[in-house]
XYZ file of N, CA and C in Angstrom:
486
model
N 0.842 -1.187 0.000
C 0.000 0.000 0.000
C 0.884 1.246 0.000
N 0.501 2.460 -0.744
C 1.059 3.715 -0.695
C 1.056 4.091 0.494
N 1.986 4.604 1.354
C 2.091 5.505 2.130
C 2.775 6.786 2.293
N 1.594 7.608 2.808
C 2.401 9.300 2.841
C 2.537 9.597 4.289
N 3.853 9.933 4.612
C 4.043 10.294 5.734
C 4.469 11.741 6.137
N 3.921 12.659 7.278
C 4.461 13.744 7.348
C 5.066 13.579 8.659
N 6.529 13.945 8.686
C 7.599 14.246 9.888
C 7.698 15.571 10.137
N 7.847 15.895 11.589
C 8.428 17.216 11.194
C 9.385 17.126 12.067
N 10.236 17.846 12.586
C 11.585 17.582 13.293
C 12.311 18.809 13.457
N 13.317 18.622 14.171
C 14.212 19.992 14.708
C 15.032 20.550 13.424
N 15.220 21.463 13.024
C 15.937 21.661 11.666
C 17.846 21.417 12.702
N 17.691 20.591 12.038
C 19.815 19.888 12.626
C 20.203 19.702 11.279
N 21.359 19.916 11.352
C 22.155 19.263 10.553
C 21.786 17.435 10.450
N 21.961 16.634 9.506
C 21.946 15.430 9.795
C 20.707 14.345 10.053
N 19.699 15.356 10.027
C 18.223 14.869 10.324
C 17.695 13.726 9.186
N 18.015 14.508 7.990
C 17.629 13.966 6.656
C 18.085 12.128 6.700
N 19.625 12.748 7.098
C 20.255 11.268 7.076
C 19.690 10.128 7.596
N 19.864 10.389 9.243
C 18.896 9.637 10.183
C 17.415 9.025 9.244
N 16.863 10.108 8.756
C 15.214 9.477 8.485
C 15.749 8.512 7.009
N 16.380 8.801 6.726
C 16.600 7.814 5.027
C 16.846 6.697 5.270
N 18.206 6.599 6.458
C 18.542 5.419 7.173
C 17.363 4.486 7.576
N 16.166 4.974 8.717
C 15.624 4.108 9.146
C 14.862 3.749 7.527
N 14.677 4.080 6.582
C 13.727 3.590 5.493
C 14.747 3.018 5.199
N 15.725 3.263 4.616
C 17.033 2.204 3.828
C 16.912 0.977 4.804
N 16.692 0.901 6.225
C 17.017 -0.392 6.767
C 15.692 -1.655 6.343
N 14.916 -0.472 6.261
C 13.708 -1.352 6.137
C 13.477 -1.983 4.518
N 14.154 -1.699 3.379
C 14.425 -1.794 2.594
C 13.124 -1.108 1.692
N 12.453 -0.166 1.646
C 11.546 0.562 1.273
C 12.470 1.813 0.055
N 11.740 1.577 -0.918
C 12.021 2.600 -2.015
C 11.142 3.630 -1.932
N 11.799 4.382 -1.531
C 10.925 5.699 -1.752
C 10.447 6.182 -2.696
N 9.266 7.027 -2.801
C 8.927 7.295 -4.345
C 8.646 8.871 -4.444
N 8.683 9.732 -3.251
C 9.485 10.898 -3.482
C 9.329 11.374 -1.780
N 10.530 12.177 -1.482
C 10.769 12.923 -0.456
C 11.137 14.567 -0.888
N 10.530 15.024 0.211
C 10.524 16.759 0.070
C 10.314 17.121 1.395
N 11.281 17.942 1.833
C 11.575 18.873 3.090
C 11.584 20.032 2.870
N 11.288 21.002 3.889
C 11.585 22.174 3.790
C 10.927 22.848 5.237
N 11.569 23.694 5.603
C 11.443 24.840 6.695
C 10.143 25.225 7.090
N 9.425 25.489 7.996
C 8.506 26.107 8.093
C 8.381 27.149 9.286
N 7.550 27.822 8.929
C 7.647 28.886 9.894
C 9.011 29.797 10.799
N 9.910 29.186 10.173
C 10.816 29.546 10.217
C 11.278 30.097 11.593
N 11.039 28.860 12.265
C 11.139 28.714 13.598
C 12.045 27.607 14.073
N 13.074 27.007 12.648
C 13.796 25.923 13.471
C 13.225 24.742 12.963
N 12.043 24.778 12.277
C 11.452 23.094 12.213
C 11.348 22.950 11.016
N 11.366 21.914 10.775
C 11.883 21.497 9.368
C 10.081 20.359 9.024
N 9.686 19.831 7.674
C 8.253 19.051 7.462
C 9.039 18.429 6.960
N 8.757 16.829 6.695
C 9.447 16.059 5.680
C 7.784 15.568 5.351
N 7.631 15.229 3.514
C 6.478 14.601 3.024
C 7.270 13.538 2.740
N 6.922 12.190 3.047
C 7.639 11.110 2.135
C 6.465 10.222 1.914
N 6.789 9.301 0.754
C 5.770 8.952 -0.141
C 6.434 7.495 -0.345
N 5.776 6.329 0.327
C 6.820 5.181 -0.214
C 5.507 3.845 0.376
N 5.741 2.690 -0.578
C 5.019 1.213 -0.378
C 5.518 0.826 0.481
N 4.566 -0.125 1.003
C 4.690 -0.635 2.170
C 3.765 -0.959 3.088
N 3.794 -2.599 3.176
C 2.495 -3.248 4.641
C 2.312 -2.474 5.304
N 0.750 -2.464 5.924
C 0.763 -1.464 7.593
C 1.272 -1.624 8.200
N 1.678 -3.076 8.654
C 2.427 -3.428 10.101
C 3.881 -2.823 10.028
N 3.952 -2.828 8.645
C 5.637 -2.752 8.716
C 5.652 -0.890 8.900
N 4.804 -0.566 7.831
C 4.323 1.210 8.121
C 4.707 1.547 9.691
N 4.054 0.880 10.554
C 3.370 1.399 11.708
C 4.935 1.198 12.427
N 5.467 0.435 12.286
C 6.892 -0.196 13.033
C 7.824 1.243 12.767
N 8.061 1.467 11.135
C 8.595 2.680 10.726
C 8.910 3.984 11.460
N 7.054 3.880 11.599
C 6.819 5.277 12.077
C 6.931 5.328 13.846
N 7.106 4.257 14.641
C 7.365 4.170 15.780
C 9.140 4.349 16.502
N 9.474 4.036 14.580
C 11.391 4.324 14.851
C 11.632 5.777 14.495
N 10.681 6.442 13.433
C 10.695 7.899 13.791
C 10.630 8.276 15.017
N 9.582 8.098 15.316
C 9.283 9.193 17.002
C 10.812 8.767 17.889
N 11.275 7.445 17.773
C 12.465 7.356 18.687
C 13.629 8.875 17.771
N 13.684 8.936 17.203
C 14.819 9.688 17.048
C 14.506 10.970 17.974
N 15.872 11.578 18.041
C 15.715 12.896 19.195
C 15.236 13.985 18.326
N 15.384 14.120 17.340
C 14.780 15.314 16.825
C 13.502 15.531 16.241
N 13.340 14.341 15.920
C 11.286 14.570 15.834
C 10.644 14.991 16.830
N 9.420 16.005 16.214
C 8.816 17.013 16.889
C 7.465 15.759 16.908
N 6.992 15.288 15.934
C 5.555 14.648 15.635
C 5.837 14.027 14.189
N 5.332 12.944 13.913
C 5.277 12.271 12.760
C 3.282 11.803 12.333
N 3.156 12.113 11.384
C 1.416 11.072 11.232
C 1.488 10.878 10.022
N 0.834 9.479 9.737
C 0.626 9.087 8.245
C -0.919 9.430 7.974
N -0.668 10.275 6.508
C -1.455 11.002 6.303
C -2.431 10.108 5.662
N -2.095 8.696 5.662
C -2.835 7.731 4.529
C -4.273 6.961 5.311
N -3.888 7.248 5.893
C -5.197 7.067 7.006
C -6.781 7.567 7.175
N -6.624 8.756 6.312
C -7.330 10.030 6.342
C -7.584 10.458 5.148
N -8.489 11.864 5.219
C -8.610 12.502 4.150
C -7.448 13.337 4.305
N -6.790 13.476 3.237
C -5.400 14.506 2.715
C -5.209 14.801 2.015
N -4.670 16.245 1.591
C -4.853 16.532 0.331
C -2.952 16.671 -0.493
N -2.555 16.336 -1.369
C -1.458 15.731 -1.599
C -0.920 17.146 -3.200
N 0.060 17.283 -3.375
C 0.402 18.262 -4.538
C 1.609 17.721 -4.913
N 2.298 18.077 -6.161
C 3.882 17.739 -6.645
C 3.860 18.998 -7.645
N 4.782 19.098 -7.989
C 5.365 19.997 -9.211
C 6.318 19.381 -10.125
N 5.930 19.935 -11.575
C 6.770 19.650 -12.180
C 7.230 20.404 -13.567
N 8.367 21.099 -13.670
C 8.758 21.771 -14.523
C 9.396 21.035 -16.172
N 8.627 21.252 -17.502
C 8.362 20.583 -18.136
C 9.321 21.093 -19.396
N 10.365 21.051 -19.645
C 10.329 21.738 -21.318
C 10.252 21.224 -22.300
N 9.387 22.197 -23.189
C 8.578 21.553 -24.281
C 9.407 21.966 -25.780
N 9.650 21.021 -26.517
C 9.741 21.408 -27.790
C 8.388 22.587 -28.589
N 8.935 23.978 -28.667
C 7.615 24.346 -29.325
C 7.857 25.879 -30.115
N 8.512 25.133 -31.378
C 8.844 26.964 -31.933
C 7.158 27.423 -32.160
N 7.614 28.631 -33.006
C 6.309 29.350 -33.025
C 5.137 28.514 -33.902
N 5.820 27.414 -35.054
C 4.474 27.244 -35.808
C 3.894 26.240 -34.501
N 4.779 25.721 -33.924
C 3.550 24.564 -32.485
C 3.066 25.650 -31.312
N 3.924 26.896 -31.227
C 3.597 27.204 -29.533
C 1.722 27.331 -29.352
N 1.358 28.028 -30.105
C 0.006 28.244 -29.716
C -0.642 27.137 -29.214
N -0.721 25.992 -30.043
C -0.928 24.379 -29.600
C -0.580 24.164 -28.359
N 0.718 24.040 -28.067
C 1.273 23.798 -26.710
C 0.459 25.167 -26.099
N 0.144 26.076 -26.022
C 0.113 27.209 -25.121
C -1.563 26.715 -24.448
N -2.356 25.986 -25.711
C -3.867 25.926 -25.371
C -3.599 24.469 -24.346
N -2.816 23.820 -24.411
C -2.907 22.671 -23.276
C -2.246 23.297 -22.190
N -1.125 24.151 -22.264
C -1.417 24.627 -20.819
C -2.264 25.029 -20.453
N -3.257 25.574 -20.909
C -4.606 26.219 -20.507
C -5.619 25.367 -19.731
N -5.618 24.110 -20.501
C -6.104 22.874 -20.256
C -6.057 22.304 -18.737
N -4.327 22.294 -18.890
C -4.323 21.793 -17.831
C -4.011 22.628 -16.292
N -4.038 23.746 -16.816
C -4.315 25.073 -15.243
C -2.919 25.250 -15.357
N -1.950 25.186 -15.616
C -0.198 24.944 -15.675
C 0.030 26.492 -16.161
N 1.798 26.664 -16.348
C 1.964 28.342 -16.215
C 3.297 27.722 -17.462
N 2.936 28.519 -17.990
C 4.254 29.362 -18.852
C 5.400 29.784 -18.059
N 6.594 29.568 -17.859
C 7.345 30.373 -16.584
C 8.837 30.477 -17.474
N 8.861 30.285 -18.848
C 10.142 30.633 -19.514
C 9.934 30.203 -21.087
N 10.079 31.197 -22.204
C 9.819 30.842 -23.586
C 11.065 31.299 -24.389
N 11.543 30.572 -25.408
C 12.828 30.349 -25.908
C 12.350 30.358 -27.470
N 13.301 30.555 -28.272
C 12.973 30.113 -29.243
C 12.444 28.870 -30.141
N 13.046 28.003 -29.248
C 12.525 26.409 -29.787
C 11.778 25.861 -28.937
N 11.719 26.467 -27.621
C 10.523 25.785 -26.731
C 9.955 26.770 -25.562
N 9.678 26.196 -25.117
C 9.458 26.470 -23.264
C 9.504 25.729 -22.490
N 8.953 26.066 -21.346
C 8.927 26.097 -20.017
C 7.833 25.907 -19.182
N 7.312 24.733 -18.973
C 5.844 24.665 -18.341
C 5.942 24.073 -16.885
N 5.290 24.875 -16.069
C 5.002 24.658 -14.602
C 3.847 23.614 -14.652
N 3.762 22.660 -13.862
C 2.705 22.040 -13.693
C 2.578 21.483 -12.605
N 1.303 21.735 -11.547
C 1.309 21.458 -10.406
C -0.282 20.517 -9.887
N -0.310 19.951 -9.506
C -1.087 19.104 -8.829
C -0.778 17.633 -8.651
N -1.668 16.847 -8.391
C -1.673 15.273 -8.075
C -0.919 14.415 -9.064
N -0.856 13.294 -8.663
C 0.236 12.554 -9.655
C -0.015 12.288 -10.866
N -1.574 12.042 -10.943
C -2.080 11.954 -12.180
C -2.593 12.517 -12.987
N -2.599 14.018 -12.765
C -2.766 15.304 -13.423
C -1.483 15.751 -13.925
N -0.543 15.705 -12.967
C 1.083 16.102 -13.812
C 1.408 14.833 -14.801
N 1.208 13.745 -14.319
C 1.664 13.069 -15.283
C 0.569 12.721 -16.891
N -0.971 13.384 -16.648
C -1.203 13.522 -17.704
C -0.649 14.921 -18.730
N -0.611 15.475 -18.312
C -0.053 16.702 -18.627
C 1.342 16.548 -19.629
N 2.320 15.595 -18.774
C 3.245 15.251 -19.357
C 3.165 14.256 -20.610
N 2.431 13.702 -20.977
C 1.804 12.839 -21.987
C 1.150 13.457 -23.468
N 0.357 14.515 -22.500
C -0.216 15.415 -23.911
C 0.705 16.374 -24.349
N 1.846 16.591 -23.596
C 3.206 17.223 -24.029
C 4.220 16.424 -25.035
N 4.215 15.339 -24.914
C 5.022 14.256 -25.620
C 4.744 14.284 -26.855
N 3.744 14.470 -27.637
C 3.813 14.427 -29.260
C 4.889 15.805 -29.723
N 4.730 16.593 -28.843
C 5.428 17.924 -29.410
C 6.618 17.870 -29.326
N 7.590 17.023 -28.116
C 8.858 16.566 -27.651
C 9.285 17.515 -26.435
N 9.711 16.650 -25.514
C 10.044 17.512 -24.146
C 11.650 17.019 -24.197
N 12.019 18.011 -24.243
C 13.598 17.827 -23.759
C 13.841 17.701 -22.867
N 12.967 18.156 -21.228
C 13.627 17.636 -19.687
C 12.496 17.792 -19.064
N 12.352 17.132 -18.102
C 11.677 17.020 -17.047
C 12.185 17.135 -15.599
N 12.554 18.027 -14.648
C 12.561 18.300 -13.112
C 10.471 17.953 -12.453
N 10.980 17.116 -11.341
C 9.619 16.756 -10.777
C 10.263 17.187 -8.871
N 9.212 17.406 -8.439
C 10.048 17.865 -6.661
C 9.362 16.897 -6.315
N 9.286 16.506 -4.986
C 8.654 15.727 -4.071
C 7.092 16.223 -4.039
N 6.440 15.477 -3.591
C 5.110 15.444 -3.033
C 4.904 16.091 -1.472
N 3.991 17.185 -1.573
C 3.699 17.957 -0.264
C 2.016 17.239 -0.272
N 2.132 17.178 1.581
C 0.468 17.147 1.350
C 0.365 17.491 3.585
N -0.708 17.541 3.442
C -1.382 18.084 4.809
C -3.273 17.135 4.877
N -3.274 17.350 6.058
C -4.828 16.855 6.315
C -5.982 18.010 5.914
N -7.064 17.205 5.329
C -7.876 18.128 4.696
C -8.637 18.765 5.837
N -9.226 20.237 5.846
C -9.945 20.664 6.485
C -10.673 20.303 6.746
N -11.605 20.336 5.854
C -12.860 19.586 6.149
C -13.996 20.147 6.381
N -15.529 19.809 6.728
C -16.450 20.327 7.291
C -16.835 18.864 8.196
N -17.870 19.381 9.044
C -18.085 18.548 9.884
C -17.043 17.367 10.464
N -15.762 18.151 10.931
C -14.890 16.938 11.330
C -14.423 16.309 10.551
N -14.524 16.107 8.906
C -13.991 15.373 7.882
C -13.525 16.110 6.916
């Protein structure tokens, strides 16, 4: 089963290491990690995104909390959560294709964020299967690179408690 986990922890030097370790022991491939600062108070979020039994999940996340610098860990897979990635796309697209390419960014809510003579530059942000359609209806035109970041996600608001 997919699991998304959110850590958050003391911003240290060395933190990262520690958390990769306990997944490397467990022999779990990750399928994306993304950290970053928040509030800028010292604490650091980790989103990680990786397969794996519950039992073995639950064991994981019980060797998080042992480390000294975790603040709180919860798997978000449990729940309603709402999950995002990014991914910066460049597209083969002189002028006789750009308009073409320009109406599927439109399509797909995505941003223009750099135009060249032979191509661009497409932002594309949401769920896994929205960026990666995105990236598909880009492919007849030819993408020369793809950068993708990790997966962020948080618990959904909700109404009534859900």
């Amino acid at each position: 089963m997919r699991h998304v986990i959110s850590i958050w922890t003391e911003d240290h030097p060395g933190v990262l290491c520690r958390i990769a370790s306990l997944i490397f022991r467990r022999g779990y491939n990750v399928e994306s990690l993304s950290v970053g600062r928040i509030n800028g108070a010292g604490i650091s979020r980790f989103t990680i995104v990786f397969e794996g039994d519950d039992e073995a999940v639950k064991q994981i996340i019980a060797q998080f909390r042992k480390l000294v610098e975790v603040i709180a860990v919860e798997d978000l897979t449990s729940g309603n959560f709402v999950e995002r990635g990014l991914s910066l796309v460049k597209v083969e697209a002189n002028a006789a294709k750009r308009l073409e390419v320009f109406q599927l960014v439109d399509v797909f809510r995505a941003h223009v964020i750099d135009v060249g003579e032979e191509g661009i530059v497409v932002e594309v942000t949401g769920d896994k299967d929205k960026i990666n359609a995105c990236i598909s209806a880009f492919k007849p035109y030819g993408i020369r690179e793809i950068a993708c970041s990790g997966s962020v996600a948080m618990k959904r608001v909700g109404f009534n408690g859900g």
